[in-house]
Amino acid sequence: MTTGDLVVHDPGRMTFQLRPAYAMALARGLGVGEPMSGMCQHVGWLAKVEDLVVECFRKGGGVSFETFGQVVWGSDATTEPYDLDTVDPMTVDDVLSLLPDVARRLESGIDVADVGCGGGWQLNLLARRFPASRFVGYDLLDRSLEPGRRVARSLGLTNVRFEQKDAATVDGSGKFDFITTFDAIHDQARPDLALRGIAKSLRAGGTYIGVDVSGSSTLANNLRAPLAVFKYTWSVLYCMTSSLAYNGMGLGGMWGEELAQKMMREAGFTSVKTVHLPANLINCYHIATVA
Ligand SMILES: C[S@@+](CC[C@H](N)C(=O)[O-])C[C@H]1O[C@@H](n2cnc3c(N)ncnc32)[C@H](O)[C@@H]1O
């Protein structure tokens, strides 16, 4: 680290100092609820599946979520509950600050779904904060939902439930006032069907917010973008390949904001806009409504 110029070395005093800007990124993160030091571990995780992904480039297909779970995290890792008091609420706070009307309605009681919720920590945070509203989380893999269920049970949250469901089959037929997705559209097999289902499941005047990877759909526009190497690495070694594993579209995390907006309009949303927050270099916020 010293010869790589990450650490400043004073040979006289025999001291080693981390540059302040690096220390901040490592300790505080870049606005994704996880410090950079934690995110660096992702590189090691992804290295574990590299050979499998290379094989898919040769033979077709992809590496499924189940295989990732087994190879990268060990088969039981996803069922462990988490401590809701130690998760970083920033993403949820950002969503609420961008949608003050929705935040007000959550106080009085509305129906909310989180699609591709995984362990559902955002949903559990919202359910705890807004006891008058009703929440449901959907995910393709039942085992991914187990931590969320266990956390909700242990906190006595009776206004949240978790259901195994393929997002491509979500059809609430106007049942929800507010639907969220957190990094959960681009890596699906059929993000187009998921977006259509979400649009159909909203009541008139309902709001969808899709927190997704920021970036352009055109490679040339991303050459100088912060964290572009990190985002494309994740995109190829996880998001794209997991979608292809289920015969999907394989868009990858770097599907880009232009394509995301186009697909949202085609899915039936009547207004679509994308918002960036300066503290978050990973994600953007797609906000879409149905008339
Ligand atoms: C990157 S994870 C995000 C999980 C969670 N939203 C979060 O922020 O921690 C993407 C999630 O989407 C789920 N997923 C993928 N394809 C899906 C589908 N067709 N239907 C429902 N969930 C799906 C995966 O199982 C995974 O839990």
mmCIF file of C-alpha atoms and ligand atoms in Angstrom:
data_model
loop_
_atom_site.group_PDB
_atom_site.id
_atom_site.type_symbol
_atom_site.label_atom_id
_atom_site.label_comp_id
_atom_site.label_asym_id
_atom_site.label_seq_id
_atom_site.Cartn_x
_atom_site.Cartn_y
_atom_site.Cartn_z
ATOM 1 C CA MET A 1 0.000 0.000 0.000
ATOM 2 C CA THR A 2 2.916 2.296 0.674
ATOM 3 C CA THR A 3 4.659 1.670 -2.667
ATOM 4 C CA GLY A 4 1.266 1.984 -4.359
ATOM 5 C CA ASP A 5 1.063 5.500 -2.889
ATOM 6 C CA LEU A 6 -2.085 4.753 -0.928
ATOM 7 C CA VAL A 7 -0.279 5.333 2.344
ATOM 8 C CA VAL A 8 2.156 8.224 2.958
ATOM 9 C CA HIS A 9 5.328 6.925 4.589
ATOM 10 C CA ASP A 10 7.760 9.033 6.648
ATOM 11 C CA PRO A 11 10.932 6.912 6.899
ATOM 12 C CA GLY A 12 12.518 9.269 9.483
ATOM 13 C CA ARG A 13 9.697 8.854 11.967
ATOM 14 C CA MET A 14 8.715 5.406 10.667
ATOM 15 C CA THR A 15 5.067 6.514 10.364
ATOM 16 C CA PHE A 16 2.438 5.518 7.845
ATOM 17 C CA GLN A 17 -0.513 7.781 7.167
ATOM 18 C CA LEU A 18 -3.648 7.204 5.115
ATOM 19 C CA ARG A 19 -4.458 10.223 2.942
ATOM 20 C CA PRO A 20 -7.487 12.066 4.414
ATOM 21 C CA ALA A 21 -9.600 11.673 1.250
ATOM 22 C CA TYR A 22 -8.954 7.908 1.189
ATOM 23 C CA ALA A 23 -9.665 7.616 4.883
ATOM 24 C CA MET A 24 -13.029 9.302 4.396
ATOM 25 C CA ALA A 25 -14.063 7.020 1.523
ATOM 26 C CA LEU A 26 -12.890 3.929 3.375
ATOM 27 C CA ALA A 27 -14.551 4.810 6.655
ATOM 28 C CA ARG A 28 -17.671 6.706 5.593
ATOM 29 C CA GLY A 29 -18.377 5.252 2.178
ATOM 30 C CA LEU A 30 -19.791 6.827 -0.909
ATOM 31 C CA GLY A 31 -23.416 6.981 -0.030
ATOM 32 C CA VAL A 32 -24.550 3.415 -0.499
ATOM 33 C CA GLY A 33 -24.944 2.455 3.115
ATOM 34 C CA GLU A 34 -21.594 0.738 3.133
ATOM 35 C CA PRO A 35 -18.078 2.152 3.522
ATOM 36 C CA MET A 36 -15.687 1.716 0.624
ATOM 37 C CA SER A 37 -13.610 -0.727 2.662
ATOM 38 C CA GLY A 38 -16.616 -3.089 2.735
ATOM 39 C CA MET A 39 -17.280 -2.620 -0.963
ATOM 40 C CA CYS A 40 -13.666 -3.549 -1.766
ATOM 41 C CA GLN A 41 -14.415 -7.020 -0.451
ATOM 42 C CA HIS A 42 -16.812 -7.423 -3.370
ATOM 43 C CA VAL A 43 -13.812 -7.740 -5.680
ATOM 44 C CA GLY A 44 -12.730 -10.871 -3.808
ATOM 45 C CA TRP A 45 -16.270 -12.288 -3.917
ATOM 46 C CA LEU A 46 -16.571 -11.707 -7.643
ATOM 47 C CA ALA A 47 -13.181 -13.338 -8.243
ATOM 48 C CA LYS A 48 -14.677 -16.570 -6.895
ATOM 49 C CA VAL A 49 -17.145 -16.774 -9.800
ATOM 50 C CA GLU A 50 -14.871 -15.432 -12.512
ATOM 51 C CA ASP A 51 -14.068 -18.857 -14.010
ATOM 52 C CA LEU A 52 -17.765 -19.783 -14.060
ATOM 53 C CA VAL A 53 -18.659 -16.547 -15.868
ATOM 54 C CA VAL A 54 -15.824 -17.016 -18.389
ATOM 55 C CA GLU A 55 -17.232 -20.480 -19.117
ATOM 56 C CA CYS A 56 -20.648 -18.890 -19.791
ATOM 57 C CA PHE A 57 -19.040 -16.515 -22.300
ATOM 58 C CA ARG A 58 -17.817 -19.623 -24.138
ATOM 59 C CA LYS A 59 -20.892 -21.834 -23.828
ATOM 60 C CA GLY A 60 -23.777 -19.446 -23.178
ATOM 61 C CA GLY A 61 -26.052 -19.222 -20.145
ATOM 62 C CA GLY A 62 -25.203 -17.533 -16.882
ATOM 63 C CA VAL A 63 -24.398 -18.002 -13.190
ATOM 64 C CA SER A 64 -27.600 -18.189 -11.163
ATOM 65 C CA PHE A 65 -28.351 -16.392 -7.869
ATOM 66 C CA GLU A 66 -28.352 -19.819 -6.166
ATOM 67 C CA THR A 67 -24.852 -20.617 -7.466
ATOM 68 C CA PHE A 68 -23.631 -17.193 -6.329
ATOM 69 C CA GLY A 69 -25.046 -17.865 -2.881
ATOM 70 C CA GLN A 70 -23.245 -21.200 -2.658
ATOM 71 C CA VAL A 71 -19.924 -20.190 -4.229
ATOM 72 C CA VAL A 72 -19.572 -16.717 -2.764
ATOM 73 C CA TRP A 73 -21.371 -16.561 0.553
ATOM 74 C CA GLY A 74 -21.833 -20.208 1.543
ATOM 75 C CA SER A 75 -25.275 -21.766 1.254
ATOM 76 C CA ASP A 76 -26.589 -20.696 4.685
ATOM 77 C CA ALA A 77 -25.361 -17.103 4.722
ATOM 78 C CA THR A 78 -28.538 -15.592 3.331
ATOM 79 C CA THR A 79 -30.798 -16.896 6.096
ATOM 80 C CA GLU A 80 -29.004 -15.007 8.881
ATOM 81 C CA PRO A 81 -31.090 -12.150 10.368
ATOM 82 C CA TYR A 82 -29.591 -8.664 10.694
ATOM 83 C CA ASP A 83 -29.731 -5.955 13.339
ATOM 84 C CA LEU A 84 -32.130 -3.302 12.026
ATOM 85 C CA ASP A 85 -30.579 -0.711 14.357
ATOM 86 C CA THR A 86 -27.177 -1.013 12.705
ATOM 87 C CA VAL A 87 -28.225 -0.838 9.017
ATOM 88 C CA ASP A 88 -27.527 2.521 7.396
ATOM 89 C CA PRO A 89 -30.932 4.181 6.814
ATOM 90 C CA MET A 90 -29.538 6.643 4.256
ATOM 91 C CA THR A 91 -31.143 5.081 1.158
ATOM 92 C CA VAL A 92 -34.539 4.993 2.842
ATOM 93 C CA ASP A 93 -34.105 8.562 4.122
ATOM 94 C CA ASP A 94 -33.168 9.677 0.590
ATOM 95 C CA VAL A 95 -36.279 8.056 -0.868
ATOM 96 C CA LEU A 96 -38.503 9.774 1.705
ATOM 97 C CA SER A 97 -36.815 13.148 1.193
ATOM 98 C CA LEU A 98 -37.358 12.898 -2.567
ATOM 99 C CA LEU A 99 -41.037 12.022 -2.082
ATOM 100 C CA PRO A 100 -42.422 14.241 0.695
ATOM 101 C CA ASP A 101 -46.050 13.601 -0.343
ATOM 102 C CA VAL A 102 -45.557 9.840 -0.141
ATOM 103 C CA ALA A 103 -43.831 10.275 3.236
ATOM 104 C CA ARG A 104 -46.915 12.147 4.526
ATOM 105 C CA ARG A 105 -49.282 9.478 3.195
ATOM 106 C CA LEU A 106 -47.181 6.730 4.797
ATOM 107 C CA GLU A 107 -47.965 8.372 8.147
ATOM 108 C CA SER A 108 -51.711 8.029 7.618
ATOM 109 C CA GLY A 109 -51.626 4.499 6.139
ATOM 110 C CA ILE A 110 -51.111 3.251 2.571
ATOM 111 C CA ASP A 111 -50.280 -0.026 0.794
ATOM 112 C CA VAL A 112 -46.637 -0.500 -0.158
ATOM 113 C CA ALA A 113 -44.701 -3.214 -2.029
ATOM 114 C CA ASP A 114 -40.943 -3.684 -2.384
ATOM 115 C CA VAL A 115 -40.124 -5.866 -5.400
ATOM 116 C CA GLY A 116 -36.908 -7.932 -5.359
ATOM 117 C CA CYS A 117 -36.619 -7.104 -1.668
ATOM 118 C CA GLY A 118 -34.061 -9.787 -0.739
ATOM 119 C CA GLY A 119 -33.552 -9.577 3.024
ATOM 120 C CA GLY A 120 -35.936 -6.633 3.063
ATOM 121 C CA TRP A 121 -34.097 -4.300 5.426
ATOM 122 C CA GLN A 122 -35.490 -1.224 3.690
ATOM 123 C CA LEU A 123 -39.022 -2.629 4.024
ATOM 124 C CA ASN A 124 -38.543 -3.470 7.700
ATOM 125 C CA LEU A 125 -37.185 0.033 8.348
ATOM 126 C CA LEU A 126 -40.231 1.564 6.661
ATOM 127 C CA ALA A 127 -42.646 -0.787 8.439
ATOM 128 C CA ARG A 128 -41.164 0.157 11.803
ATOM 129 C CA ARG A 129 -41.238 3.867 11.005
ATOM 130 C CA PHE A 130 -44.800 3.890 9.594
ATOM 131 C CA PRO A 131 -46.970 1.548 11.684
ATOM 132 C CA ALA A 132 -50.223 2.722 10.025
ATOM 133 C CA SER A 133 -49.092 1.533 6.562
ATOM 134 C CA ARG A 134 -49.078 -2.020 5.207
ATOM 135 C CA PHE A 135 -45.991 -3.487 3.534
ATOM 136 C CA VAL A 136 -45.265 -6.551 1.410
ATOM 137 C CA GLY A 137 -41.892 -7.684 0.038
ATOM 138 C CA TYR A 138 -41.546 -9.958 -3.000
ATOM 139 C CA ASP A 139 -38.490 -11.915 -4.046
ATOM 140 C CA LEU A 140 -37.790 -14.746 -6.459
ATOM 141 C CA LEU A 141 -35.976 -16.786 -3.808
ATOM 142 C CA ASP A 142 -37.856 -17.784 -0.687
ATOM 143 C CA ARG A 143 -34.623 -18.304 1.254
ATOM 144 C CA SER A 144 -33.592 -14.672 0.590
ATOM 145 C CA LEU A 145 -36.759 -13.563 2.398
ATOM 146 C CA GLU A 146 -36.021 -15.526 5.560
ATOM 147 C CA PRO A 147 -33.795 -12.883 7.256
ATOM 148 C CA GLY A 148 -36.466 -10.226 6.655
ATOM 149 C CA ARG A 149 -39.176 -12.457 8.116
ATOM 150 C CA ARG A 150 -37.065 -13.266 11.159
ATOM 151 C CA VAL A 151 -36.231 -9.602 11.798
ATOM 152 C CA ALA A 152 -39.894 -8.576 11.435
ATOM 153 C CA ARG A 153 -40.949 -11.337 13.846
ATOM 154 C CA SER A 154 -38.306 -10.444 16.406
ATOM 155 C CA LEU A 155 -39.356 -6.776 16.349
ATOM 156 C CA GLY A 156 -43.064 -7.668 16.496
ATOM 157 C CA LEU A 157 -43.796 -5.870 13.209
ATOM 158 C CA THR A 158 -47.275 -7.019 12.192
ATOM 159 C CA ASN A 159 -47.676 -4.633 9.229
ATOM 160 C CA VAL A 160 -45.079 -6.330 6.983
ATOM 161 C CA ARG A 161 -45.015 -9.695 5.205
ATOM 162 C CA PHE A 162 -42.656 -11.357 2.765
ATOM 163 C CA GLU A 163 -43.845 -13.489 -0.173
ATOM 164 C CA GLN A 164 -41.930 -15.566 -2.679
ATOM 165 C CA LYS A 165 -42.907 -14.208 -6.104
ATOM 166 C CA ASP A 166 -41.289 -13.747 -9.499
ATOM 167 C CA ALA A 167 -41.442 -10.014 -10.215
ATOM 168 C CA ALA A 168 -42.396 -10.843 -13.798
ATOM 169 C CA THR A 169 -45.703 -12.151 -12.420
ATOM 170 C CA VAL A 170 -46.464 -9.251 -10.058
ATOM 171 C CA ASP A 171 -49.976 -8.129 -10.853
ATOM 172 C CA GLY A 172 -51.524 -6.360 -7.930
ATOM 173 C CA SER A 173 -54.152 -4.829 -10.260
ATOM 174 C CA GLY A 174 -54.168 -1.398 -8.678
ATOM 175 C CA LYS A 175 -53.606 -2.629 -5.153
ATOM 176 C CA PHE A 176 -50.647 -0.464 -4.105
ATOM 177 C CA ASP A 177 -50.102 3.254 -3.514
ATOM 178 C CA PHE A 178 -46.326 3.089 -3.460
ATOM 179 C CA ILE A 179 -43.874 0.541 -4.903
ATOM 180 C CA THR A 180 -40.113 0.487 -4.416
ATOM 181 C CA THR A 181 -37.229 -1.462 -5.912
ATOM 182 C CA PHE A 182 -33.712 -1.248 -4.498
ATOM 183 C CA ASP A 183 -31.119 -2.447 -7.028
ATOM 184 C CA ALA A 184 -33.528 -5.096 -8.149
ATOM 185 C CA ILE A 185 -34.720 -4.443 -11.693
ATOM 186 C CA HIS A 186 -31.739 -4.626 -14.033
ATOM 187 C CA ASP A 187 -30.578 -8.103 -12.916
ATOM 188 C CA GLN A 188 -33.928 -9.796 -13.355
ATOM 189 C CA ALA A 189 -34.585 -12.177 -16.217
ATOM 190 C CA ARG A 190 -37.451 -10.008 -17.496
ATOM 191 C CA PRO A 191 -37.146 -6.477 -16.145
ATOM 192 C CA ASP A 192 -39.630 -5.365 -18.812
ATOM 193 C CA LEU A 193 -42.351 -7.627 -17.373
ATOM 194 C CA ALA A 194 -41.478 -6.617 -13.813
ATOM 195 C CA LEU A 195 -41.845 -2.918 -14.676
ATOM 196 C CA ARG A 196 -45.146 -3.595 -16.462
ATOM 197 C CA GLY A 197 -46.419 -5.518 -13.411
ATOM 198 C CA ILE A 198 -45.346 -2.695 -11.097
ATOM 199 C CA ALA A 199 -47.101 -0.066 -13.226
ATOM 200 C CA LYS A 200 -50.271 -2.197 -13.293
ATOM 201 C CA SER A 201 -50.151 -2.802 -9.564
ATOM 202 C CA LEU A 202 -50.233 0.906 -8.685
ATOM 203 C CA ARG A 203 -53.472 2.701 -7.946
ATOM 204 C CA ALA A 204 -54.157 5.780 -10.082
ATOM 205 C CA GLY A 205 -51.851 8.509 -8.801
ATOM 206 C CA GLY A 206 -49.521 5.918 -7.272
ATOM 207 C CA THR A 207 -45.748 6.304 -7.205
ATOM 208 C CA TYR A 208 -42.900 3.974 -8.068
ATOM 209 C CA ILE A 209 -39.297 4.677 -7.071
ATOM 210 C CA GLY A 210 -36.592 2.495 -8.534
ATOM 211 C CA VAL A 211 -33.225 2.931 -6.859
ATOM 212 C CA ASP A 212 -30.787 1.628 -9.445
ATOM 213 C CA VAL A 213 -27.218 1.927 -10.678
ATOM 214 C CA SER A 214 -26.467 5.369 -12.099
ATOM 215 C CA GLY A 215 -24.756 5.740 -15.456
ATOM 216 C CA SER A 216 -25.440 6.176 -19.117
ATOM 217 C CA SER A 217 -26.612 3.435 -21.497
ATOM 218 C CA THR A 218 -23.788 4.533 -23.823
ATOM 219 C CA LEU A 219 -20.328 3.288 -22.874
ATOM 220 C CA ALA A 220 -18.596 6.391 -24.262
ATOM 221 C CA ASN A 221 -20.511 8.591 -21.796
ATOM 222 C CA ASN A 222 -19.204 6.574 -18.821
ATOM 223 C CA LEU A 223 -15.478 6.751 -19.534
ATOM 224 C CA ARG A 224 -14.839 9.429 -16.905
ATOM 225 C CA ALA A 225 -17.710 8.503 -14.592
ATOM 226 C CA PRO A 226 -16.795 7.885 -10.946
ATOM 227 C CA LEU A 227 -16.600 4.192 -10.052
ATOM 228 C CA ALA A 228 -17.277 3.120 -13.653
ATOM 229 C CA VAL A 229 -14.769 0.246 -13.440
ATOM 230 C CA PHE A 230 -16.383 -1.010 -10.240
ATOM 231 C CA LYS A 231 -19.877 -0.747 -11.712
ATOM 232 C CA TYR A 232 -19.027 -2.544 -14.983
ATOM 233 C CA THR A 233 -17.190 -5.278 -13.036
ATOM 234 C CA TRP A 234 -20.300 -5.920 -10.947
ATOM 235 C CA SER A 235 -22.469 -5.639 -14.025
ATOM 236 C CA VAL A 236 -20.657 -8.385 -15.957
ATOM 237 C CA LEU A 237 -19.755 -10.715 -13.095
ATOM 238 C CA TYR A 238 -23.093 -10.596 -11.271
ATOM 239 C CA CYS A 239 -26.029 -8.666 -12.714
ATOM 240 C CA MET A 240 -25.780 -9.628 -16.380
ATOM 241 C CA THR A 241 -24.823 -13.252 -15.802
ATOM 242 C CA SER A 242 -27.530 -13.888 -13.188
ATOM 243 C CA SER A 243 -30.177 -12.597 -15.587
ATOM 244 C CA LEU A 244 -28.803 -14.810 -18.380
ATOM 245 C CA ALA A 245 -28.910 -17.829 -16.044
ATOM 246 C CA TYR A 246 -32.720 -17.653 -16.194
ATOM 247 C CA ASN A 247 -32.755 -17.118 -19.995
ATOM 248 C CA GLY A 248 -33.163 -13.431 -19.330
ATOM 249 C CA MET A 249 -32.379 -10.214 -21.153
ATOM 250 C CA GLY A 250 -28.964 -9.875 -19.450
ATOM 251 C CA LEU A 251 -29.042 -6.078 -19.326
ATOM 252 C CA GLY A 252 -26.573 -5.824 -16.449
ATOM 253 C CA GLY A 253 -26.268 -3.089 -13.849
ATOM 254 C CA MET A 254 -24.928 -0.722 -16.474
ATOM 255 C CA TRP A 255 -28.165 -0.851 -18.519
ATOM 256 C CA GLY A 256 -28.103 2.894 -18.088
ATOM 257 C CA GLU A 257 -30.588 5.598 -17.293
ATOM 258 C CA GLU A 258 -31.736 6.217 -20.887
ATOM 259 C CA LEU A 259 -32.799 2.574 -21.339
ATOM 260 C CA ALA A 260 -34.333 2.448 -17.858
ATOM 261 C CA GLN A 261 -36.494 5.497 -18.614
ATOM 262 C CA LYS A 262 -37.530 4.110 -22.020
ATOM 263 C CA MET A 263 -38.529 0.767 -20.483
ATOM 264 C CA MET A 264 -40.496 2.515 -17.735
ATOM 265 C CA ARG A 265 -42.472 4.543 -20.250
ATOM 266 C CA GLU A 266 -43.127 1.401 -22.323
ATOM 267 C CA ALA A 267 -44.288 -0.360 -19.153
ATOM 268 C CA GLY A 268 -47.134 2.127 -18.787
ATOM 269 C CA PHE A 269 -45.825 4.828 -16.467
ATOM 270 C CA THR A 270 -47.139 8.225 -17.473
ATOM 271 C CA SER A 271 -44.308 10.271 -16.010
ATOM 272 C CA VAL A 272 -40.701 9.229 -15.474
ATOM 273 C CA LYS A 273 -37.789 11.258 -14.142
ATOM 274 C CA THR A 274 -34.355 10.357 -12.809
ATOM 275 C CA VAL A 275 -32.832 12.156 -9.837
ATOM 276 C CA HIS A 276 -29.206 12.136 -8.651
ATOM 277 C CA LEU A 277 -28.066 12.969 -5.148
ATOM 278 C CA PRO A 278 -24.498 14.297 -4.854
ATOM 279 C CA ALA A 279 -23.619 12.061 -1.892
ATOM 280 C CA ASN A 280 -24.523 8.875 -3.769
ATOM 281 C CA LEU A 281 -22.093 7.934 -6.528
ATOM 282 C CA ILE A 282 -23.507 4.439 -7.040
ATOM 283 C CA ASN A 283 -27.229 4.921 -7.425
ATOM 284 C CA CYS A 284 -29.775 7.142 -9.084
ATOM 285 C CA TYR A 285 -33.470 7.363 -8.272
ATOM 286 C CA HIS A 286 -36.021 6.717 -11.028
ATOM 287 C CA ILE A 287 -39.352 8.211 -9.979
ATOM 288 C CA ALA A 288 -42.367 7.175 -12.045
ATOM 289 C CA THR A 289 -46.086 7.630 -11.637
ATOM 290 C CA VAL A 290 -49.280 6.371 -13.229
ATOM 291 C CA ALA A 291 -52.104 8.774 -13.956
HETATM 292 C C1 LIG B 1 -29.127 -6.953 -5.778
HETATM 293 S S1 LIG B 1 -30.353 -7.797 -4.886
HETATM 294 C C2 LIG B 1 -31.161 -6.477 -3.999
HETATM 295 C C3 LIG B 1 -31.915 -6.964 -2.808
HETATM 296 C C4 LIG B 1 -32.530 -5.863 -1.933
HETATM 297 N N1 LIG B 1 -33.485 -5.069 -2.666
HETATM 298 C C5 LIG B 1 -31.463 -4.985 -1.297
HETATM 299 O O1 LIG B 1 -31.393 -3.789 -1.604
HETATM 300 O O2 LIG B 1 -30.709 -5.498 -0.471
HETATM 301 C C6 LIG B 1 -31.535 -8.199 -6.170
HETATM 302 C C7 LIG B 1 -32.685 -9.052 -5.651
HETATM 303 O O3 LIG B 1 -33.623 -9.244 -6.714
HETATM 304 C C8 LIG B 1 -34.133 -10.555 -6.605
HETATM 305 N N2 LIG B 1 -34.681 -10.971 -7.904
HETATM 306 C C9 LIG B 1 -34.004 -11.257 -9.034
HETATM 307 N N3 LIG B 1 -34.838 -11.629 -10.000
HETATM 308 C C10 LIG B 1 -36.079 -11.547 -9.482
HETATM 309 C C11 LIG B 1 -37.370 -11.817 -9.995
HETATM 310 N N4 LIG B 1 -37.552 -12.237 -11.234
HETATM 311 N N5 LIG B 1 -38.407 -11.637 -9.167
HETATM 312 C C12 LIG B 1 -38.244 -11.212 -7.888
HETATM 313 N N6 LIG B 1 -37.045 -10.968 -7.353
HETATM 314 C C13 LIG B 1 -35.974 -11.127 -8.135
HETATM 315 C C14 LIG B 1 -32.929 -11.365 -6.179
HETATM 316 O O4 LIG B 1 -33.291 -12.609 -5.610
HETATM 317 C C15 LIG B 1 -32.263 -10.423 -5.180
HETATM 318 O O5 LIG B 1 -32.750 -10.628 -3.874
#
